[in-house]
Amino acid sequence: MQIEYVVPCHFGLEAVLKEKSRIWDTTFAQVEDGRVSFYGDELALCRANLFLRSAERILLKVGEFEARTFE
């Protein structure tokens, strides 16, 4: 089962983070300023927690919606 993970990092380290996690069987969703999103299984989560030193944390994306107003 493919799960989407969001990995925030410091600005400028996105390319390092993407290259480091390219070793595993992951599919990248987006590379943005300050974060990288990728798809993987539970084993990818374990590897990310152990080996991604440039990541601030590993987040699991549980939902997405469009906010039309701030309120």
mmCIF file with all atom_site columns, N, CA and C in Angstrom:
data_model
loop_
_atom_site.group_PDB
_atom_site.id
_atom_site.type_symbol
_atom_site.label_atom_id
_atom_site.label_alt_id
_atom_site.label_comp_id
_atom_site.label_asym_id
_atom_site.label_entity_id
_atom_site.label_seq_id
_atom_site.pdbx_PDB_ins_code
_atom_site.Cartn_x
_atom_site.Cartn_y
_atom_site.Cartn_z
_atom_site.occupancy
_atom_site.B_iso_or_equiv
_atom_site.pdbx_formal_charge
_atom_site.auth_seq_id
_atom_site.auth_comp_id
_atom_site.auth_asym_id
_atom_site.auth_atom_id
_atom_site.pdbx_PDB_model_num
ATOM 1   N N  . MET A 1 1  ? 0.836   -1.172 0.000  1.00 0.00 ? 1  MET A N  1
ATOM 2   C CA . MET A 1 1  ? 0.000   0.000  0.000  1.00 0.00 ? 1  MET A CA 1
ATOM 3   C C  . MET A 1 1  ? 0.889   1.246  0.000  1.00 0.00 ? 1  MET A C  1
ATOM 4   N N  . GLN A 1 2  ? 0.624   2.170  -0.894 1.00 0.00 ? 2  GLN A N  1
ATOM 5   C CA . GLN A 1 2  ? 1.403   3.396  -1.013 1.00 0.00 ? 2  GLN A CA 1
ATOM 6   C C  . GLN A 1 2  ? 0.794   4.484  -0.124 1.00 0.00 ? 2  GLN A C  1
ATOM 7   N N  . ILE A 1 3  ? 1.610   5.052  0.731  1.00 0.00 ? 3  ILE A N  1
ATOM 8   C CA . ILE A 1 3  ? 1.208   6.106  1.650  1.00 0.00 ? 3  ILE A CA 1
ATOM 9   C C  . ILE A 1 3  ? 1.993   7.355  1.283  1.00 0.00 ? 3  ILE A C  1
ATOM 10  N N  . GLU A 1 4  ? 1.358   8.531  1.363  1.00 0.00 ? 4  GLU A N  1
ATOM 11  C CA . GLU A 1 4  ? 2.077   9.772  1.066  1.00 0.00 ? 4  GLU A CA 1
ATOM 12  C C  . GLU A 1 4  ? 2.676   10.334 2.352  1.00 0.00 ? 4  GLU A C  1
ATOM 13  N N  . TYR A 1 5  ? 3.975   10.606 2.317  1.00 0.00 ? 5  TYR A N  1
ATOM 14  C CA . TYR A 1 5  ? 4.695   11.182 3.437  1.00 0.00 ? 5  TYR A CA 1
ATOM 15  C C  . TYR A 1 5  ? 5.148   12.579 3.061  1.00 0.00 ? 5  TYR A C  1
ATOM 16  N N  . VAL A 1 6  ? 5.111   13.495 4.017  1.00 0.00 ? 6  VAL A N  1
ATOM 17  C CA . VAL A 1 6  ? 5.588   14.862 3.833  1.00 0.00 ? 6  VAL A CA 1
ATOM 18  C C  . VAL A 1 6  ? 6.754   15.040 4.792  1.00 0.00 ? 6  VAL A C  1
ATOM 19  N N  . VAL A 1 7  ? 7.899   15.455 4.243  1.00 0.00 ? 7  VAL A N  1
ATOM 20  C CA . VAL A 1 7  ? 9.120   15.577 5.026  1.00 0.00 ? 7  VAL A CA 1
ATOM 21  C C  . VAL A 1 7  ? 9.586   17.031 5.000  1.00 0.00 ? 7  VAL A C  1
ATOM 22  N N  . PRO A 1 8  ? 9.354   17.793 6.064  1.00 0.00 ? 8  PRO A N  1
ATOM 23  C CA . PRO A 1 8  ? 9.869   19.157 6.104  1.00 0.00 ? 8  PRO A CA 1
ATOM 24  C C  . PRO A 1 8  ? 11.367  19.152 6.389  1.00 0.00 ? 8  PRO A C  1
ATOM 25  N N  . CYS A 1 9  ? 12.065  20.130 5.808  1.00 0.00 ? 9  CYS A N  1
ATOM 26  C CA . CYS A 1 9  ? 13.501  20.253 6.012  1.00 0.00 ? 9  CYS A CA 1
ATOM 27  C C  . CYS A 1 9  ? 13.878  21.730 5.935  1.00 0.00 ? 9  CYS A C  1
ATOM 28  N N  . HIS A 1 10 ? 15.124  22.037 6.246  1.00 0.00 ? 10 HIS A N  1
ATOM 29  C CA . HIS A 1 10 ? 15.599  23.410 6.149  1.00 0.00 ? 10 HIS A CA 1
ATOM 30  C C  . HIS A 1 10 ? 15.718  23.810 4.687  1.00 0.00 ? 10 HIS A C  1
ATOM 31  N N  . PHE A 1 11 ? 15.548  25.111 4.420  1.00 0.00 ? 11 PHE A N  1
ATOM 32  C CA . PHE A 1 11 ? 15.636  25.605 3.048  1.00 0.00 ? 11 PHE A CA 1
ATOM 33  C C  . PHE A 1 11 ? 17.023  25.330 2.485  1.00 0.00 ? 11 PHE A C  1
ATOM 34  N N  . GLY A 1 12 ? 17.055  24.831 1.264  1.00 0.00 ? 12 GLY A N  1
ATOM 35  C CA . GLY A 1 12 ? 18.309  24.503 0.603  1.00 0.00 ? 12 GLY A CA 1
ATOM 36  C C  . GLY A 1 12 ? 18.689  23.046 0.692  1.00 0.00 ? 12 GLY A C  1
ATOM 37  N N  . LEU A 1 13 ? 18.047  22.278 1.564  1.00 0.00 ? 13 LEU A N  1
ATOM 38  C CA . LEU A 1 13 ? 18.377  20.862 1.727  1.00 0.00 ? 13 LEU A CA 1
ATOM 39  C C  . LEU A 1 13 ? 17.402  19.938 1.011  1.00 0.00 ? 13 LEU A C  1
ATOM 40  N N  . GLU A 1 14 ? 16.509  20.491 0.204  1.00 0.00 ? 14 GLU A N  1
ATOM 41  C CA . GLU A 1 14 ? 15.508  19.667 -0.480 1.00 0.00 ? 14 GLU A CA 1
ATOM 42  C C  . GLU A 1 14 ? 16.165  18.684 -1.452 1.00 0.00 ? 14 GLU A C  1
ATOM 43  N N  . ALA A 1 15 ? 17.148  19.153 -2.209 1.00 0.00 ? 15 ALA A N  1
ATOM 44  C CA . ALA A 1 15 ? 17.818  18.283 -3.176 1.00 0.00 ? 15 ALA A CA 1
ATOM 45  C C  . ALA A 1 15 ? 18.594  17.175 -2.473 1.00 0.00 ? 15 ALA A C  1
ATOM 46  N N  . VAL A 1 16 ? 19.209  17.486 -1.357 1.00 0.00 ? 16 VAL A N  1
ATOM 47  C CA . VAL A 1 16 ? 19.937  16.470 -0.578 1.00 0.00 ? 16 VAL A CA 1
ATOM 48  C C  . VAL A 1 16 ? 18.973  15.426 -0.055 1.00 0.00 ? 16 VAL A C  1
ATOM 49  N N  . LEU A 1 17 ? 17.852  15.878 0.454  1.00 0.00 ? 17 LEU A N  1
ATOM 50  C CA . LEU A 1 17 ? 16.837  14.969 0.985  1.00 0.00 ? 17 LEU A CA 1
ATOM 51  C C  . LEU A 1 17 ? 16.265  14.067 -0.101 1.00 0.00 ? 17 LEU A C  1
ATOM 52  N N  . LYS A 1 18 ? 16.005  14.639 -1.264 1.00 0.00 ? 18 LYS A N  1
ATOM 53  C CA . LYS A 1 18 ? 15.467  13.846 -2.374 1.00 0.00 ? 18 LYS A CA 1
ATOM 54  C C  . LYS A 1 18 ? 16.471  12.820 -2.854 1.00 0.00 ? 18 LYS A C  1
ATOM 55  N N  . GLU A 1 19 ? 17.724  13.213 -2.979 1.00 0.00 ? 19 GLU A N  1
ATOM 56  C CA . GLU A 1 19 ? 18.754  12.282 -3.454 1.00 0.00 ? 19 GLU A CA 1
ATOM 57  C C  . GLU A 1 19 ? 18.998  11.168 -2.443 1.00 0.00 ? 19 GLU A C  1
ATOM 58  N N  . LYS A 1 20 ? 18.982  11.488 -1.165 1.00 0.00 ? 20 LYS A N  1
ATOM 59  C CA . LYS A 1 20 ? 19.209  10.483 -0.126 1.00 0.00 ? 20 LYS A CA 1
ATOM 60  C C  . LYS A 1 20 ? 18.090  9.448  -0.098 1.00 0.00 ? 20 LYS A C  1
ATOM 61  N N  . SER A 1 21 ? 16.841  9.874  -0.304 1.00 0.00 ? 21 SER A N  1
ATOM 62  C CA . SER A 1 21 ? 15.726  8.935  -0.249 1.00 0.00 ? 21 SER A CA 1
ATOM 63  C C  . SER A 1 21 ? 15.439  8.286  -1.604 1.00 0.00 ? 21 SER A C  1
ATOM 64  N N  . ARG A 1 22 ? 16.165  8.663  -2.643 1.00 0.00 ? 22 ARG A N  1
ATOM 65  C CA . ARG A 1 22 ? 16.003  8.038  -3.957 1.00 0.00 ? 22 ARG A CA 1
ATOM 66  C C  . ARG A 1 22 ? 16.493  6.582  -3.956 1.00 0.00 ? 22 ARG A C  1
ATOM 67  N N  . ILE A 1 23 ? 17.316  6.248  -2.999 1.00 0.00 ? 23 ILE A N  1
ATOM 68  C CA . ILE A 1 23 ? 17.878  4.895  -2.899 1.00 0.00 ? 23 ILE A CA 1
ATOM 69  C C  . ILE A 1 23 ? 16.775  3.860  -2.688 1.00 0.00 ? 23 ILE A C  1
ATOM 70  N N  . TRP A 1 24 ? 15.749  4.232  -1.927 1.00 0.00 ? 24 TRP A N  1
ATOM 71  C CA . TRP A 1 24 ? 14.676  3.296  -1.613 1.00 0.00 ? 24 TRP A CA 1
ATOM 72  C C  . TRP A 1 24 ? 13.668  3.262  -2.737 1.00 0.00 ? 24 TRP A C  1
ATOM 73  N N  . ASP A 1 25 ? 12.698  2.393  -2.595 1.00 0.00 ? 25 ASP A N  1
ATOM 74  C CA . ASP A 1 25 ? 11.627  2.248  -3.591 1.00 0.00 ? 25 ASP A CA 1
ATOM 75  C C  . ASP A 1 25 ? 10.536  3.270  -3.294 1.00 0.00 ? 25 ASP A C  1
ATOM 76  N N  . THR A 1 26 ? 10.806  4.548  -3.631 1.00 0.00 ? 26 THR A N  1
ATOM 77  C CA . THR A 1 26 ? 9.847   5.615  -3.379 1.00 0.00 ? 26 THR A CA 1
ATOM 78  C C  . THR A 1 26 ? 9.533   6.347  -4.678 1.00 0.00 ? 26 THR A C  1
ATOM 79  N N  . THR A 1 27 ? 8.360   6.941  -4.728 1.00 0.00 ? 27 THR A N  1
ATOM 80  C CA . THR A 1 27 ? 7.927   7.776  -5.845 1.00 0.00 ? 27 THR A CA 1
ATOM 81  C C  . THR A 1 27 ? 7.696   9.176  -5.309 1.00 0.00 ? 27 THR A C  1
ATOM 82  N N  . PHE A 1 28 ? 8.328   10.158 -5.917 1.00 0.00 ? 28 PHE A N  1
ATOM 83  C CA . PHE A 1 28 ? 8.227   11.516 -5.406 1.00 0.00 ? 28 PHE A CA 1
ATOM 84  C C  . PHE A 1 28 ? 6.986   12.211 -5.929 1.00 0.00 ? 28 PHE A C  1
ATOM 85  N N  . ALA A 1 29 ? 6.269   12.880 -5.027 1.00 0.00 ? 29 ALA A N  1
ATOM 86  C CA . ALA A 1 29 ? 5.079   13.631 -5.394 1.00 0.00 ? 29 ALA A CA 1
ATOM 87  C C  . ALA A 1 29 ? 5.464   15.068 -5.722 1.00 0.00 ? 29 ALA A C  1
ATOM 88  N N  . GLN A 1 30 ? 6.165   15.745 -4.804 1.00 0.00 ? 30 GLN A N  1
ATOM 89  C CA . GLN A 1 30 ? 6.544   17.136 -4.997 1.00 0.00 ? 30 GLN A CA 1
ATOM 90  C C  . GLN A 1 30 ? 7.825   17.442 -4.245 1.00 0.00 ? 30 GLN A C  1
ATOM 91  N N  . VAL A 1 31 ? 8.581   18.366 -4.795 1.00 0.00 ? 31 VAL A N  1
ATOM 92  C CA . VAL A 1 31 ? 9.717   18.951 -4.098 1.00 0.00 ? 31 VAL A CA 1
ATOM 93  C C  . VAL A 1 31 ? 9.458   20.449 -4.076 1.00 0.00 ? 31 VAL A C  1
ATOM 94  N N  . GLU A 1 32 ? 9.231   20.993 -2.899 1.00 0.00 ? 32 GLU A N  1
ATOM 95  C CA . GLU A 1 32 ? 8.918   22.406 -2.730 1.00 0.00 ? 32 GLU A CA 1
ATOM 96  C C  . GLU A 1 32 ? 9.952   23.034 -1.814 1.00 0.00 ? 32 GLU A C  1
ATOM 97  N N  . ASP A 1 33 ? 9.868   24.346 -1.631 1.00 0.00 ? 33 ASP A N  1
ATOM 98  C CA . ASP A 1 33 ? 10.752  25.033 -0.694 1.00 0.00 ? 33 ASP A CA 1
ATOM 99  C C  . ASP A 1 33 ? 10.442  24.567 0.718  1.00 0.00 ? 33 ASP A C  1
ATOM 100 N N  . GLY A 1 34 ? 11.407  23.934 1.343  1.00 0.00 ? 34 GLY A N  1
ATOM 101 C CA . GLY A 1 34 ? 11.243  23.530 2.733  1.00 0.00 ? 34 GLY A CA 1
ATOM 102 C C  . GLY A 1 34 ? 10.581  22.194 2.965  1.00 0.00 ? 34 GLY A C  1
ATOM 103 N N  . ARG A 1 35 ? 10.222  21.460 1.901  1.00 0.00 ? 35 ARG A N  1
ATOM 104 C CA . ARG A 1 35 ? 9.626   20.138 2.119  1.00 0.00 ? 35 ARG A CA 1
ATOM 105 C C  . ARG A 1 35 ? 9.696   19.276 0.860  1.00 0.00 ? 35 ARG A C  1
ATOM 106 N N  . VAL A 1 36 ? 9.659   17.983 1.098  1.00 0.00 ? 36 VAL A N  1
ATOM 107 C CA . VAL A 1 36 ? 9.643   16.974 0.042  1.00 0.00 ? 36 VAL A CA 1
ATOM 108 C C  . VAL A 1 36 ? 8.514   16.010 0.357  1.00 0.00 ? 36 VAL A C  1
ATOM 109 N N  . SER A 1 37 ? 7.714   15.662 -0.644 1.00 0.00 ? 37 SER A N  1
ATOM 110 C CA . SER A 1 37 ? 6.634   14.693 -0.481 1.00 0.00 ? 37 SER A CA 1
ATOM 111 C C  . SER A 1 37 ? 6.951   13.463 -1.324 1.00 0.00 ? 37 SER A C  1
ATOM 112 N N  . PHE A 1 38 ? 6.751   12.288 -0.744 1.00 0.00 ? 38 PHE A N  1
ATOM 113 C CA . PHE A 1 38 ? 6.980   11.062 -1.499 1.00 0.00 ? 38 PHE A CA 1
ATOM 114 C C  . PHE A 1 38 ? 5.996   9.986  -1.077 1.00 0.00 ? 38 PHE A C  1
ATOM 115 N N  . TYR A 1 39 ? 5.833   9.005  -1.947 1.00 0.00 ? 39 TYR A N  1
ATOM 116 C CA . TYR A 1 39 ? 4.973   7.848  -1.686 1.00 0.00 ? 39 TYR A CA 1
ATOM 117 C C  . TYR A 1 39 ? 5.849   6.645  -1.371 1.00 0.00 ? 39 TYR A C  1
ATOM 118 N N  . GLY A 1 40 ? 5.421   5.850  -0.401 1.00 0.00 ? 40 GLY A N  1
ATOM 119 C CA . GLY A 1 40 ? 6.142   4.646  -0.045 1.00 0.00 ? 40 GLY A CA 1
ATOM 120 C C  . GLY A 1 40 ? 5.290   3.783  0.869  1.00 0.00 ? 40 GLY A C  1
ATOM 121 N N  . ASP A 1 41 ? 5.836   2.647  1.243  1.00 0.00 ? 41 ASP A N  1
ATOM 122 C CA . ASP A 1 41 ? 5.118   1.744  2.146  1.00 0.00 ? 41 ASP A CA 1
ATOM 123 C C  . ASP A 1 41 ? 5.599   1.969  3.580  1.00 0.00 ? 41 ASP A C  1
ATOM 124 N N  . GLU A 1 42 ? 5.242   1.065  4.482  1.00 0.00 ? 42 GLU A N  1
ATOM 125 C CA . GLU A 1 42 ? 5.636   1.197  5.875  1.00 0.00 ? 42 GLU A CA 1
ATOM 126 C C  . GLU A 1 42 ? 7.137   1.068  6.055  1.00 0.00 ? 42 GLU A C  1
ATOM 127 N N  . LEU A 1 43 ? 7.781   0.277  5.214  1.00 0.00 ? 43 LEU A N  1
ATOM 128 C CA . LEU A 1 43 ? 9.229   0.125  5.286  1.00 0.00 ? 43 LEU A CA 1
ATOM 129 C C  . LEU A 1 43 ? 9.938   1.424  4.915  1.00 0.00 ? 43 LEU A C  1
ATOM 130 N N  . ALA A 1 44 ? 9.374   2.180  3.982  1.00 0.00 ? 44 ALA A N  1
ATOM 131 C CA . ALA A 1 44 ? 9.947   3.487  3.623  1.00 0.00 ? 44 ALA A CA 1
ATOM 132 C C  . ALA A 1 44 ? 9.874   4.447  4.809  1.00 0.00 ? 44 ALA A C  1
ATOM 133 N N  . LEU A 1 45 ? 8.812   4.360  5.603  1.00 0.00 ? 45 LEU A N  1
ATOM 134 C CA . LEU A 1 45 ? 8.701   5.186  6.803  1.00 0.00 ? 45 LEU A CA 1
ATOM 135 C C  . LEU A 1 45 ? 9.807   4.841  7.796  1.00 0.00 ? 45 LEU A C  1
ATOM 136 N N  . CYS A 1 46 ? 10.046  3.570  8.009  1.00 0.00 ? 46 CYS A N  1
ATOM 137 C CA . CYS A 1 46 ? 11.102  3.141  8.928  1.00 0.00 ? 46 CYS A CA 1
ATOM 138 C C  . CYS A 1 46 ? 12.469  3.604  8.440  1.00 0.00 ? 46 CYS A C  1
ATOM 139 N N  . ARG A 1 47 ? 12.743  3.440  7.162  1.00 0.00 ? 47 ARG A N  1
ATOM 140 C CA . ARG A 1 47 ? 14.024  3.877  6.604  1.00 0.00 ? 47 ARG A CA 1
ATOM 141 C C  . ARG A 1 47 ? 14.184  5.389  6.682  1.00 0.00 ? 47 ARG A C  1
ATOM 142 N N  . ALA A 1 48 ? 13.124  6.114  6.424  1.00 0.00 ? 48 ALA A N  1
ATOM 143 C CA . ALA A 1 48 ? 13.188  7.576  6.489  1.00 0.00 ? 48 ALA A CA 1
ATOM 144 C C  . ALA A 1 48 ? 13.503  8.038  7.911  1.00 0.00 ? 48 ALA A C  1
ATOM 145 N N  . ASN A 1 49 ? 12.888  7.430  8.895  1.00 0.00 ? 49 ASN A N  1
ATOM 146 C CA . ASN A 1 49 ? 13.155  7.800  10.283 1.00 0.00 ? 49 ASN A CA 1
ATOM 147 C C  . ASN A 1 49 ? 14.579  7.475  10.699 1.00 0.00 ? 49 ASN A C  1
ATOM 148 N N  . LEU A 1 50 ? 15.137  6.419  10.156 1.00 0.00 ? 50 LEU A N  1
ATOM 149 C CA . LEU A 1 50 ? 16.487  6.027  10.546 1.00 0.00 ? 50 LEU A CA 1
ATOM 150 C C  . LEU A 1 50 ? 17.585  6.774  9.791  1.00 0.00 ? 50 LEU A C  1
ATOM 151 N N  . PHE A 1 51 ? 17.388  7.033  8.507  1.00 0.00 ? 51 PHE A N  1
ATOM 152 C CA . PHE A 1 51 ? 18.505  7.467  7.671  1.00 0.00 ? 51 PHE A CA 1
ATOM 153 C C  . PHE A 1 51 ? 18.442  8.898  7.153  1.00 0.00 ? 51 PHE A C  1
ATOM 154 N N  . LEU A 1 52 ? 17.312  9.576  7.238  1.00 0.00 ? 52 LEU A N  1
ATOM 155 C CA . LEU A 1 52 ? 17.232  10.941 6.721  1.00 0.00 ? 52 LEU A CA 1
ATOM 156 C C  . LEU A 1 52 ? 17.643  11.932 7.806  1.00 0.00 ? 52 LEU A C  1
ATOM 157 N N  . ARG A 1 53 ? 18.920  12.274 7.809  1.00 0.00 ? 53 ARG A N  1
ATOM 158 C CA . ARG A 1 53 ? 19.433  13.190 8.832  1.00 0.00 ? 53 ARG A CA 1
ATOM 159 C C  . ARG A 1 53 ? 19.085  14.646 8.538  1.00 0.00 ? 53 ARG A C  1
ATOM 160 N N  . SER A 1 54 ? 18.832  14.965 7.270  1.00 0.00 ? 54 SER A N  1
ATOM 161 C CA . SER A 1 54 ? 18.525  16.354 6.916  1.00 0.00 ? 54 SER A CA 1
ATOM 162 C C  . SER A 1 54 ? 17.037  16.680 7.091  1.00 0.00 ? 54 SER A C  1
ATOM 163 N N  . ALA A 1 55 ? 16.228  15.690 7.442  1.00 0.00 ? 55 ALA A N  1
ATOM 164 C CA . ALA A 1 55 ? 14.787  15.916 7.642  1.00 0.00 ? 55 ALA A CA 1
ATOM 165 C C  . ALA A 1 55 ? 14.524  16.395 9.062  1.00 0.00 ? 55 ALA A C  1
ATOM 166 N N  . GLU A 1 56 ? 13.560  17.287 9.201  1.00 0.00 ? 56 GLU A N  1
ATOM 167 C CA . GLU A 1 56 ? 13.170  17.725 10.536 1.00 0.00 ? 56 GLU A CA 1
ATOM 168 C C  . GLU A 1 56 ? 12.269  16.695 11.197 1.00 0.00 ? 56 GLU A C  1
ATOM 169 N N  . ARG A 1 57 ? 11.318  16.162 10.424 1.00 0.00 ? 57 ARG A N  1
ATOM 170 C CA . ARG A 1 57 ? 10.411  15.117 10.907 1.00 0.00 ? 57 ARG A CA 1
ATOM 171 C C  . ARG A 1 57 ? 9.782   14.436 9.707  1.00 0.00 ? 57 ARG A C  1
ATOM 172 N N  . ILE A 1 58 ? 9.155   13.300 9.935  1.00 0.00 ? 58 ILE A N  1
ATOM 173 C CA . ILE A 1 58 ? 8.465   12.559 8.885  1.00 0.00 ? 58 ILE A CA 1
ATOM 174 C C  . ILE A 1 58 ? 6.971   12.619 9.216  1.00 0.00 ? 58 ILE A C  1
ATOM 175 N N  . LEU A 1 59 ? 6.190   13.198 8.310  1.00 0.00 ? 59 LEU A N  1
ATOM 176 C CA . LEU A 1 59 ? 4.754   13.356 8.544  1.00 0.00 ? 59 LEU A CA 1
ATOM 177 C C  . LEU A 1 59 ? 3.963   12.475 7.589  1.00 0.00 ? 59 LEU A C  1
ATOM 178 N N  . LEU A 1 60 ? 2.878   11.927 8.069  1.00 0.00 ? 60 LEU A N  1
ATOM 179 C CA . LEU A 1 60 ? 1.962   11.122 7.280  1.00 0.00 ? 60 LEU A CA 1
ATOM 180 C C  . LEU A 1 60 ? 0.810   12.005 6.837  1.00 0.00 ? 60 LEU A C  1
ATOM 181 N N  . LYS A 1 61 ? 0.566   12.094 5.535  1.00 0.00 ? 61 LYS A N  1
ATOM 182 C CA . LYS A 1 61 ? -0.519  12.927 5.028  1.00 0.00 ? 61 LYS A CA 1
ATOM 183 C C  . LYS A 1 61 ? -1.820  12.140 5.122  1.00 0.00 ? 61 LYS A C  1
ATOM 184 N N  . VAL A 1 62 ? -2.759  12.646 5.923  1.00 0.00 ? 62 VAL A N  1
ATOM 185 C CA . VAL A 1 62 ? -4.013  11.939 6.145  1.00 0.00 ? 62 VAL A CA 1
ATOM 186 C C  . VAL A 1 62 ? -5.174  12.547 5.373  1.00 0.00 ? 62 VAL A C  1
ATOM 187 N N  . GLY A 1 63 ? -5.024  13.770 4.868  1.00 0.00 ? 63 GLY A N  1
ATOM 188 C CA . GLY A 1 63 ? -6.118  14.381 4.125  1.00 0.00 ? 63 GLY A CA 1
ATOM 189 C C  . GLY A 1 63 ? -5.669  15.666 3.465  1.00 0.00 ? 63 GLY A C  1
ATOM 190 N N  . GLU A 1 64 ? -6.543  16.171 2.593  1.00 0.00 ? 64 GLU A N  1
ATOM 191 C CA . GLU A 1 64 ? -6.244  17.396 1.869  1.00 0.00 ? 64 GLU A CA 1
ATOM 192 C C  . GLU A 1 64 ? -7.561  18.057 1.497  1.00 0.00 ? 64 GLU A C  1
ATOM 193 N N  . PHE A 1 65 ? -7.625  19.370 1.625  1.00 0.00 ? 65 PHE A N  1
ATOM 194 C CA . PHE A 1 65 ? -8.827  20.103 1.239  1.00 0.00 ? 65 PHE A CA 1
ATOM 195 C C  . PHE A 1 65 ? -8.434  21.514 0.824  1.00 0.00 ? 65 PHE A C  1
ATOM 196 N N  . GLU A 1 66 ? -9.326  22.180 0.134  1.00 0.00 ? 66 GLU A N  1
ATOM 197 C CA . GLU A 1 66 ? -9.101  23.548 -0.309 1.00 0.00 ? 66 GLU A CA 1
ATOM 198 C C  . GLU A 1 66 ? -9.833  24.490 0.648  1.00 0.00 ? 66 GLU A C  1
ATOM 199 N N  . ALA A 1 67 ? -9.098  25.417 1.249  1.00 0.00 ? 67 ALA A N  1
ATOM 200 C CA . ALA A 1 67 ? -9.695  26.407 2.137  1.00 0.00 ? 67 ALA A CA 1
ATOM 201 C C  . ALA A 1 67 ? -9.939  27.680 1.321  1.00 0.00 ? 67 ALA A C  1
ATOM 202 N N  . ARG A 1 68 ? -11.188 28.047 1.161  1.00 0.00 ? 68 ARG A N  1
ATOM 203 C CA . ARG A 1 68 ? -11.520 29.218 0.340  1.00 0.00 ? 68 ARG A CA 1
ATOM 204 C C  . ARG A 1 68 ? -11.375 30.515 1.121  1.00 0.00 ? 68 ARG A C  1
ATOM 205 N N  . THR A 1 69 ? -11.661 30.489 2.421  1.00 0.00 ? 69 THR A N  1
ATOM 206 C CA . THR A 1 69 ? -11.486 31.668 3.264  1.00 0.00 ? 69 THR A CA 1
ATOM 207 C C  . THR A 1 69 ? -10.710 31.270 4.510  1.00 0.00 ? 69 THR A C  1
ATOM 208 N N  . PHE A 1 70 ? -10.178 32.266 5.186  1.00 0.00 ? 70 PHE A N  1
ATOM 209 C CA . PHE A 1 70 ? -9.418  31.994 6.411  1.00 0.00 ? 70 PHE A CA 1
ATOM 210 C C  . PHE A 1 70 ? -10.324 31.522 7.540  1.00 0.00 ? 70 PHE A C  1
ATOM 211 N N  . GLU A 1 71 ? -11.529 32.045 7.618  1.00 0.00 ? 71 GLU A N  1
ATOM 212 C CA . GLU A 1 71 ? -12.436 31.667 8.687  1.00 0.00 ? 71 GLU A CA 1
ATOM 213 C C  . GLU A 1 71 ? -12.949 30.267 8.463  1.00 0.00 ? 71 GLU A C  1
#
